[in-house]
Amino acid sequence: MIPKVVGISGGSCSGKSTVARHIYETLGADRCVILPQDDYFFGYGDAPEGKGGPNFDHPDAVDFDKICTQLSQLKKGQAVHRPLYDFPTHLPKTETQLTEPRPIILVDGILILHHAPLRQLFDLSIFVRCDSDVRFERRLERDVRERGRTADSVREVFANQVDPMHDQYVEPSQSHADIVINSQQSETIITSEFSAIVKSITALIQ
């Protein structure tokens, strides 16, 4: 069976990674694997001219050529060495992670529905909507706790990069989604909507 690809997009801290994680946990590691867009950032100092940081919410920050190549290999049944990204240093890690194909490949990221060549590799696409103020509160908590950021720096980046890029690139990309769901609180997505999504995904491999 040719692996099927499900793209899960939405704004920063919209709940898309929560959706991806619960799908993964529901289907199990023998039937599902996650390919995060965040691991394909160029980072500082290693990007082609005009690419990479400092705005990680802009499409030029993501190595879409690599993610398209590796996703195509996975769809052909080939294992890949997926890059890993270190957020505290803003650089890709030296080590990679061996990622083997599974019947369902989940691609998770804010810009994945904006990029047409990547979008064309998806068999199903999902967009998770969430209000800006809710996303900001989630990002503030996450970045301070997990990524070593200060509250002031999170506010500045959100106001100057995250929100403008969301309006320009992320929000418009929901027009390419097969399924659009709303997530205002962390648990609201684990509802009947989620059950319907799992059924749609399971149908792809039956």
Short mmCIF file of C-alpha atoms in Angstrom, two decimals, residues 10-175:
data_model
loop_
_atom_site.label_atom_id
_atom_site.label_comp_id
_atom_site.label_asym_id
_atom_site.label_seq_id
_atom_site.Cartn_x
_atom_site.Cartn_y
_atom_site.Cartn_z
CA GLY A 10 -3.05 26.27 11.45
CA GLY A 11 -1.54 29.25 13.20
CA SER A 12 1.25 29.08 15.75
CA CYS A 13 -0.14 27.37 18.89
CA SER A 14 -3.53 26.86 17.27
CA GLY A 15 -3.67 23.25 18.42
CA LYS A 16 -2.48 21.60 15.20
CA SER A 17 0.31 19.68 16.93
CA THR A 18 -2.18 18.49 19.55
CA VAL A 19 -4.39 17.18 16.77
CA ALA A 20 -1.40 15.47 15.12
CA ARG A 21 -0.30 13.93 18.41
CA HIS A 22 -3.74 12.55 19.22
CA ILE A 23 -4.10 11.10 15.72
CA TYR A 24 -0.71 9.47 16.15
CA GLU A 25 -1.64 8.06 19.56
CA THR A 26 -4.98 6.83 18.24
CA LEU A 27 -3.59 5.09 15.17
CA GLY A 28 -0.40 3.89 16.84
CA ALA A 29 3.26 3.98 15.84
CA ASP A 30 2.86 0.95 13.57
CA ARG A 31 0.39 2.82 11.34
CA CYS A 32 1.43 6.45 11.69
CA VAL A 33 4.46 8.76 11.71
CA ILE A 34 4.75 12.54 12.13
CA LEU A 35 6.88 14.80 9.93
CA PRO A 36 7.07 18.24 11.62
CA GLN A 37 7.66 21.29 9.45
CA ASP A 38 9.60 22.86 12.34
CA ASP A 39 12.47 20.40 11.87
CA TYR A 40 13.04 21.75 8.36
CA PHE A 41 13.97 25.31 9.33
CA PHE A 42 17.17 26.53 7.71
CA GLY A 43 18.36 28.27 10.87
CA TYR A 44 20.98 30.97 11.14
CA GLY A 45 24.14 30.79 9.07
CA ASP A 46 23.36 27.68 7.00
CA ALA A 47 20.67 28.94 4.63
CA PRO A 48 20.93 29.94 0.96
CA GLU A 49 21.05 33.66 0.32
CA GLY A 50 17.71 35.25 1.11
CA LYS A 51 16.54 32.21 3.07
CA GLY A 52 16.37 31.30 6.74
CA GLY A 53 15.99 33.45 9.89
CA PRO A 54 15.39 35.73 11.58
CA ASN A 55 11.67 35.51 10.70
CA PHE A 56 10.76 31.87 11.28
CA ASP A 57 7.11 32.50 10.39
CA HIS A 58 7.98 33.44 6.81
CA PRO A 59 7.99 30.72 4.09
CA ASP A 60 11.63 31.45 3.26
CA ALA A 61 12.63 30.11 6.69
CA VAL A 62 11.61 26.56 5.74
CA ASP A 63 13.58 24.15 3.54
CA PHE A 64 10.54 23.10 1.51
CA ASP A 65 12.72 21.42 -1.11
CA LYS A 66 14.02 18.98 1.50
CA ILE A 67 10.66 18.26 3.08
CA CYS A 68 9.11 17.66 -0.35
CA THR A 69 11.96 15.34 -1.31
CA GLN A 70 11.82 13.36 1.90
CA LEU A 71 8.03 13.14 1.89
CA SER A 72 8.14 11.85 -1.69
CA GLN A 73 10.65 9.21 -0.61
CA LEU A 74 8.44 8.14 2.28
CA LYS A 75 5.47 7.85 -0.08
CA LYS A 76 7.60 5.51 -2.20
CA GLY A 77 8.26 3.34 0.84
CA GLN A 78 11.80 4.60 1.43
CA ALA A 79 13.17 5.51 4.87
CA VAL A 80 14.73 8.97 5.32
CA HIS A 81 17.08 10.64 7.77
CA ARG A 82 14.89 13.50 8.95
CA PRO A 83 16.61 16.67 10.20
CA LEU A 84 16.11 17.80 13.78
CA TYR A 85 15.98 21.43 14.88
CA ASP A 86 17.29 23.00 18.09
CA PHE A 87 15.11 25.97 19.04
CA PRO A 88 17.29 27.43 21.81
CA THR A 89 20.21 27.87 19.36
CA HIS A 90 18.12 28.54 16.22
CA LEU A 91 20.14 25.91 14.36
CA PRO A 92 19.58 22.43 12.93
CA LYS A 93 21.08 19.70 15.10
CA THR A 94 24.03 17.72 13.82
CA GLU A 95 22.18 14.45 14.34
CA THR A 96 19.21 13.27 12.26
CA GLN A 97 16.39 10.85 12.98
CA LEU A 98 15.76 7.74 10.94
CA THR A 99 12.13 7.95 9.85
CA GLU A 100 10.48 4.98 8.21
CA PRO A 101 7.31 5.06 6.11
CA ARG A 102 3.98 4.18 7.67
CA PRO A 103 0.49 3.81 6.16
CA ILE A 104 -0.31 7.32 7.40
CA ILE A 105 2.23 10.16 7.34
CA LEU A 106 1.21 13.28 9.26
CA VAL A 107 2.83 16.56 8.18
CA ASP A 108 2.42 19.25 10.83
CA GLY A 109 3.24 22.93 10.29
CA ILE A 110 1.96 26.48 9.98
CA LEU A 111 3.02 26.97 6.35
CA ILE A 112 2.48 23.56 4.80
CA LEU A 113 -0.78 24.50 3.04
CA HIS A 114 0.76 27.69 1.69
CA HIS A 115 3.43 25.82 -0.27
CA ALA A 116 1.83 24.42 -3.42
CA PRO A 117 4.36 21.65 -4.28
CA LEU A 118 4.13 20.26 -0.74
CA ARG A 119 0.36 20.65 -0.69
CA GLN A 120 0.08 18.51 -3.81
CA LEU A 121 1.60 15.57 -1.92
CA PHE A 122 -1.25 15.52 0.60
CA ASP A 123 -4.15 13.08 0.37
CA LEU A 124 -6.10 14.96 3.06
CA SER A 125 -5.54 18.37 4.60
CA ILE A 126 -6.79 19.81 7.89
CA PHE A 127 -6.68 23.41 9.13
CA VAL A 128 -7.07 24.24 12.83
CA ARG A 129 -8.49 27.72 13.44
CA CYS A 130 -7.87 29.62 16.66
CA ASP A 131 -8.19 33.26 17.73
CA SER A 132 -5.03 35.35 17.96
CA ASP A 133 -5.29 36.08 21.69
CA VAL A 134 -5.64 32.39 22.55
CA ARG A 135 -2.68 31.49 20.35
CA PHE A 136 -0.58 34.20 21.95
CA GLU A 137 -1.27 32.97 25.50
CA ARG A 138 -0.36 29.42 24.50
CA ARG A 139 2.82 30.56 22.74
CA LEU A 140 3.86 32.72 25.69
CA GLU A 141 3.59 29.77 28.05
CA ARG A 142 5.31 27.35 25.67
CA ASP A 143 8.24 29.54 24.62
CA VAL A 144 9.09 30.62 28.16
CA ARG A 145 8.82 27.09 29.51
CA GLU A 146 10.30 25.04 26.66
CA ARG A 147 12.43 27.33 24.52
CA GLY A 148 14.18 29.62 26.99
CA ARG A 149 12.52 32.82 25.78
CA THR A 150 11.64 35.84 27.92
CA ALA A 151 8.05 37.05 28.08
CA ASP A 152 9.03 40.38 26.47
CA SER A 153 10.76 38.65 23.57
CA VAL A 154 7.72 36.44 22.97
CA ARG A 155 5.44 39.48 22.88
CA GLU A 156 7.75 41.29 20.45
CA VAL A 157 8.09 38.34 18.08
CA PHE A 158 4.37 37.63 18.15
CA ALA A 159 3.47 41.25 17.36
CA ASN A 160 6.15 41.83 14.70
CA GLN A 161 6.41 38.41 13.03
CA VAL A 162 3.88 35.79 14.08
CA ASP A 163 0.68 37.77 13.67
CA PRO A 164 1.64 39.57 10.41
CA MET A 165 2.86 36.32 8.81
CA HIS A 166 -0.26 34.54 10.00
CA ASP A 167 -2.44 37.12 8.29
CA GLN A 168 -0.36 37.08 5.10
CA TYR A 169 0.43 33.39 4.65
CA VAL A 170 -1.19 31.07 7.19
CA GLU A 171 -4.81 32.18 7.47
CA PRO A 172 -5.36 32.40 3.69
CA SER A 173 -4.03 28.85 3.27
CA GLN A 174 -7.08 27.40 5.02
CA SER A 175 -8.86 27.72 1.67
#
